[in-house]
Coordinates of C-alpha atoms and ligand atoms in Angstrom, one line a residue:
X236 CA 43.0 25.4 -40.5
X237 CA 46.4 26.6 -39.9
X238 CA 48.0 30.2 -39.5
X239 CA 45.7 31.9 -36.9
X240 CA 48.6 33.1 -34.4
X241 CA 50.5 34.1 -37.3
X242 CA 47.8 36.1 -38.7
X243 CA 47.2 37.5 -35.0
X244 CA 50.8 38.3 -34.6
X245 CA 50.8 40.6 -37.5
X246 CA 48.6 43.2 -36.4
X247 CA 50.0 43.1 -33.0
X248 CA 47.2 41.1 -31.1
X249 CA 46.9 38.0 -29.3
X250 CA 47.2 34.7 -30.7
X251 CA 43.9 34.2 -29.3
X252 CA 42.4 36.7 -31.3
X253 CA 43.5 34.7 -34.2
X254 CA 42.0 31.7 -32.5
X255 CA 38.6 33.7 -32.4
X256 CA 38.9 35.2 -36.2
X257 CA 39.4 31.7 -36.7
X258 CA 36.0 30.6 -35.6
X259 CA 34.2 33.5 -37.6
X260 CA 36.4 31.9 -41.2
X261 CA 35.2 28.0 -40.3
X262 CA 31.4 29.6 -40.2
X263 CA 32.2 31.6 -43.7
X264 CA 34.0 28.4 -45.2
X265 CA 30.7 25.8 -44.2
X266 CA 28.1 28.4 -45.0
X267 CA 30.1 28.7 -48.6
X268 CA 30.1 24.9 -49.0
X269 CA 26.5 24.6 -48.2
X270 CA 25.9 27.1 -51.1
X271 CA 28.2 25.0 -53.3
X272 CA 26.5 21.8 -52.6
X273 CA 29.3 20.4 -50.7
X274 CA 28.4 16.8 -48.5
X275 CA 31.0 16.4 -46.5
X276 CA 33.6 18.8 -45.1
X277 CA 36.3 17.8 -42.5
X278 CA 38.5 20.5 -40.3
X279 CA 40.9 20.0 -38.2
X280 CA 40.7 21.9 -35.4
X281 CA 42.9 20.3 -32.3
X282 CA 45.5 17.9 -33.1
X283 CA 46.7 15.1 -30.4
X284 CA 50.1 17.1 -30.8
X285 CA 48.4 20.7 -29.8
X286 CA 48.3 19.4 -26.1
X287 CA 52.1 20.8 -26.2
X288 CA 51.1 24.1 -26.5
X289 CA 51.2 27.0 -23.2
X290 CA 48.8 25.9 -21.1
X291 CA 47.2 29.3 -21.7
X292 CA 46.3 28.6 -25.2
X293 CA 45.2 25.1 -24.6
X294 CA 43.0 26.6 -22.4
X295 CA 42.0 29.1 -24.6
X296 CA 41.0 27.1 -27.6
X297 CA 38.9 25.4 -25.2
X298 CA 37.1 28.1 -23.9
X299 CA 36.8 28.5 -27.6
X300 CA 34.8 25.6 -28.6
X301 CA 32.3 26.2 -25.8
X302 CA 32.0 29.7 -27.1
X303 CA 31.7 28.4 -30.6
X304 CA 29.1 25.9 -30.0
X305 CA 27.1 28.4 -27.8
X306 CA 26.9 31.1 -30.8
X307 CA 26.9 29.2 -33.9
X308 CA 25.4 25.9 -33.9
X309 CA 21.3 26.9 -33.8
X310 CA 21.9 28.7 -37.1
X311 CA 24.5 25.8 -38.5
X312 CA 21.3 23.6 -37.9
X313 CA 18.7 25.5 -39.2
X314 CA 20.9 25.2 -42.2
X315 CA 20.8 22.1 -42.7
X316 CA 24.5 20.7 -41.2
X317 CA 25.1 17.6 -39.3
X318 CA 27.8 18.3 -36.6
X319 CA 29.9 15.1 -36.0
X320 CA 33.1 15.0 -33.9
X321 CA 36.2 13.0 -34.7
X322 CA 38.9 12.0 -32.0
X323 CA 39.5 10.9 -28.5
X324 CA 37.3 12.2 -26.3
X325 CA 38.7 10.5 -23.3
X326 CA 41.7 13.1 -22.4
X327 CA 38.6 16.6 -23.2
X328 CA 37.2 17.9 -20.0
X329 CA 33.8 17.4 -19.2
X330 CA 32.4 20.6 -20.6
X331 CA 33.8 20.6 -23.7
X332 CA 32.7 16.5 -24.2
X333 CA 29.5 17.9 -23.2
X334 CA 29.1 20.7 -25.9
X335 CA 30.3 18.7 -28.5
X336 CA 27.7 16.1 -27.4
X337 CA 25.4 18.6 -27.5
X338 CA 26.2 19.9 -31.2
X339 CA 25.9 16.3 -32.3
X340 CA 22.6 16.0 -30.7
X341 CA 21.0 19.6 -32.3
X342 CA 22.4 18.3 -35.6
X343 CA 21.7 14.9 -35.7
X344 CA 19.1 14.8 -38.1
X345 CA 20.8 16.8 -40.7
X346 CA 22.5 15.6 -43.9
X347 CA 22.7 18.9 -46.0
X348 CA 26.4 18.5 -45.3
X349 CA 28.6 16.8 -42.7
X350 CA 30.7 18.6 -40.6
X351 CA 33.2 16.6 -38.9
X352 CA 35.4 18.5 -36.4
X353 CA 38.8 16.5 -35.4
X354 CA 39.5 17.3 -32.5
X355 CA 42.4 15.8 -30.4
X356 CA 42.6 14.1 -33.5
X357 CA 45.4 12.3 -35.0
X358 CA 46.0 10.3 -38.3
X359 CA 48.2 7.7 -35.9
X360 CA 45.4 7.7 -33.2
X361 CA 43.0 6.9 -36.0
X362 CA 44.7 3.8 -37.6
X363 CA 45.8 2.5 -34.2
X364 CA 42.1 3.0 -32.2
X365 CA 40.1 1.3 -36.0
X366 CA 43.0 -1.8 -35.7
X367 CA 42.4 -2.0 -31.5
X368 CA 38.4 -1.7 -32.2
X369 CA 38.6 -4.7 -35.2
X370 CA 40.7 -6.6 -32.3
X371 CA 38.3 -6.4 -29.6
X372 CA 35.4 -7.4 -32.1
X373 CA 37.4 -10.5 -32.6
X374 CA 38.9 -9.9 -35.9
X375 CA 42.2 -11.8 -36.6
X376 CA 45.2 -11.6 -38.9
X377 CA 43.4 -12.7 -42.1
X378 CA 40.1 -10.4 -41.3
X379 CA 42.6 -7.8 -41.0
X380 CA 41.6 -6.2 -45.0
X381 CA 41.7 -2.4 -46.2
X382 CA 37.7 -2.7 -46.3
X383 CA 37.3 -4.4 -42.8
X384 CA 39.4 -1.6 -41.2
X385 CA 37.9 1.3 -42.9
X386 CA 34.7 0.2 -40.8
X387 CA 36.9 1.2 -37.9
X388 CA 38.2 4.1 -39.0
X389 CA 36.6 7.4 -37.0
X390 CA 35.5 9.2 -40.6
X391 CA 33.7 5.7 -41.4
X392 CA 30.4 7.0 -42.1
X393 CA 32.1 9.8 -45.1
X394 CA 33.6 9.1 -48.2
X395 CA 37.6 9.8 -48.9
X396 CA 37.5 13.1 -49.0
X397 CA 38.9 14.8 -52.6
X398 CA 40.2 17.1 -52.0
X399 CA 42.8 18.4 -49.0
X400 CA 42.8 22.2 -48.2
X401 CA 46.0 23.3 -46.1
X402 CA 46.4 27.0 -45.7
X403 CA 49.0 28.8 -43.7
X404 CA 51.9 28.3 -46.0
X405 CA 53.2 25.0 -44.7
X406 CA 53.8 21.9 -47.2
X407 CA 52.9 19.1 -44.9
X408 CA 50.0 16.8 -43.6
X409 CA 50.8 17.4 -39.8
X410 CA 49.4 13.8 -39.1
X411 CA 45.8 14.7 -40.2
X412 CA 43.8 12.0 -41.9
X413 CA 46.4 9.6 -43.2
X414 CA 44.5 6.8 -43.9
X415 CA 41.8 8.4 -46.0
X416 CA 44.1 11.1 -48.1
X417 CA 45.6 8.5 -50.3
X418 CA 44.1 9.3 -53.1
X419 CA 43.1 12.8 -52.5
X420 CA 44.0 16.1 -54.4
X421 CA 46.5 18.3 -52.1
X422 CA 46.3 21.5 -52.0
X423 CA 48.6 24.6 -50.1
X424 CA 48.0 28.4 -49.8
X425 CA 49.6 30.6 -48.1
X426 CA 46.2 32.2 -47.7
X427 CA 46.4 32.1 -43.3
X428 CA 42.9 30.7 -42.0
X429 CA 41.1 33.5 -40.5
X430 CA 41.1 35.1 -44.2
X431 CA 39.9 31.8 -45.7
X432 CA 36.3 32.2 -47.4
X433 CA 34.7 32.3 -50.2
X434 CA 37.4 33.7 -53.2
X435 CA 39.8 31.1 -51.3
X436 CA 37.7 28.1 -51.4
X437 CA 36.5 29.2 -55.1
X438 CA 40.6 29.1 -55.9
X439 CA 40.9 25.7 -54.1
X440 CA 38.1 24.4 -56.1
X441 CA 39.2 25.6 -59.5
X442 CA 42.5 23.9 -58.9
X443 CA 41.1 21.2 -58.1
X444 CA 39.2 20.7 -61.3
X445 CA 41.9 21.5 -63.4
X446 CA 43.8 18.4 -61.5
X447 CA 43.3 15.1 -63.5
X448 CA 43.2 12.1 -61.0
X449 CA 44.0 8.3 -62.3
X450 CA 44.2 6.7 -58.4
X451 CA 46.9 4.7 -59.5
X452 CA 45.2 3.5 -62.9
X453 CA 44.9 4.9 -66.1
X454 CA 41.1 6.5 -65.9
X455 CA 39.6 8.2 -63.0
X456 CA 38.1 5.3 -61.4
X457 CA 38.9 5.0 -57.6
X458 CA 40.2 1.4 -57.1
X459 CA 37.9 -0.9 -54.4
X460 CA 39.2 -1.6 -51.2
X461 CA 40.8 -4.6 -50.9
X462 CA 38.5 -7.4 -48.8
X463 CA 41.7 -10.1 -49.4
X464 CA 44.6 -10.2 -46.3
X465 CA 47.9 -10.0 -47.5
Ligands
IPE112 C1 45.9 26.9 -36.3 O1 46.5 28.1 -36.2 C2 44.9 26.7 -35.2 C3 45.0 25.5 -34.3 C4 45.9 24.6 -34.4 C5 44.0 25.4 -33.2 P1 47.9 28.1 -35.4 O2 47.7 28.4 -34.0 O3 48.7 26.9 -35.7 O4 48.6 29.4 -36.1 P2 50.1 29.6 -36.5 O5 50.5 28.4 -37.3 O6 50.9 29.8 -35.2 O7 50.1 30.9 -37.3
MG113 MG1 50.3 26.4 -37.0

């Protein structure tokens, strides 16, 4: 979800304005998957690099989520959306852990469609904390497999998503989920994220479709994760 200051900047406000419009566009964008019979849609909303942001803003996006979860999660729920979080918790205040565990909890018994929020997220963080879990469970060297460490992984309980939607302009993953966008459909617009809804995700999808995926192969059969060690 990327291009919220820039989209701010241009009519003179606030990036946190951006931040805010931002909000309202993630609401539009799950409501429109709902409709479209979506399961599982991931954001990312705070990367483990944003910390290096003005403290202002850091602060601000913050505020932001317990705003967020305040207004909007009741009707997310009656909906019909699960609310999961992604990331390390560890370094969030107390507040914020506490709304987020609160989202969880009002959503829990969902499954229209899964909305996982990464937050202080990171693709790195993600392959280092599933390899750290599998090491503390006792797994060694030869247990180490592509299946045994997806168990691990944070997103372990959604399928590799298809497709990957980056707006904003900018031709890069930005350390997002690495480990599970092998084999996913890329996809860039310029479009920045507090304009994303509907006739964007609609363009996404269509590209999508048009895209022929072989995963390596020559038919579009994703390949099994390997169970054998190297
Ligand atoms: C993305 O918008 C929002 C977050 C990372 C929270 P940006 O804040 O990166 O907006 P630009 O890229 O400066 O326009
Ligand atoms: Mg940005």
């Amino acid at each position: 979800m990327d291009g919220n200051g820039r989209w701010a900047n241009k009519r003179f406000m606030p990036r946190a304005f951006g931040h805010e419009q931002g909000v309202d566009a993630l609401v539009r964008t799950v409501k429109a998957c709902v409709v479209r019979g979506i399961d599982y849609l991931t954001v990312f909303a705070f990367s483990s690099e944003n910390w290096r942001r003005p403290a202002d803003e850091v602060s601000g996006l913050m505020s932001l989520v317990l705003v967020a979860v305040a207004r909007h999660v009741e009707r997310l729920a009656q909906e019909g959306v699960r609310i999961r979080i992604v990331g390390d918790r560890s370094a969030v205040s107390e507040k914020v852990r506490a709304s987020w565990d609160k989202a969880e909890a009002a959503t829990q018994h969902n499954s229209k469609l899964v909305l996982s929020v990464a937050f202080n997220y990171g693709g790195r963080w993600d392959i280092v904390q599933a390899c750290q879990r599998a090491v503390a469970d006792g797994l060694g060297a030869a247990d180490i497999t592509e299946a045994a460490l997806s168990r691990y992984m944070a997103l372990n309980y959604a399928p590799d998503p298809d497709l990957f939607i980056r707006t904003g302009g900018e031709l890069r993953i930005s350390n997002f989920l690495l480990w599970q966008t092998a084999y996913s459909e890329l996809y860039f617009t310029d479009c920045l994220w507090p304009e994303f809804g509907e006739a964007e995700l609609d363009a996404a999808i269509a590209a999508f479709a048009r895209r022929e995926r072989r995963f390596g192969g020559v038919d579009a059969a994703p390949p099994a994760l390997a169970t054998q060690g190297a």
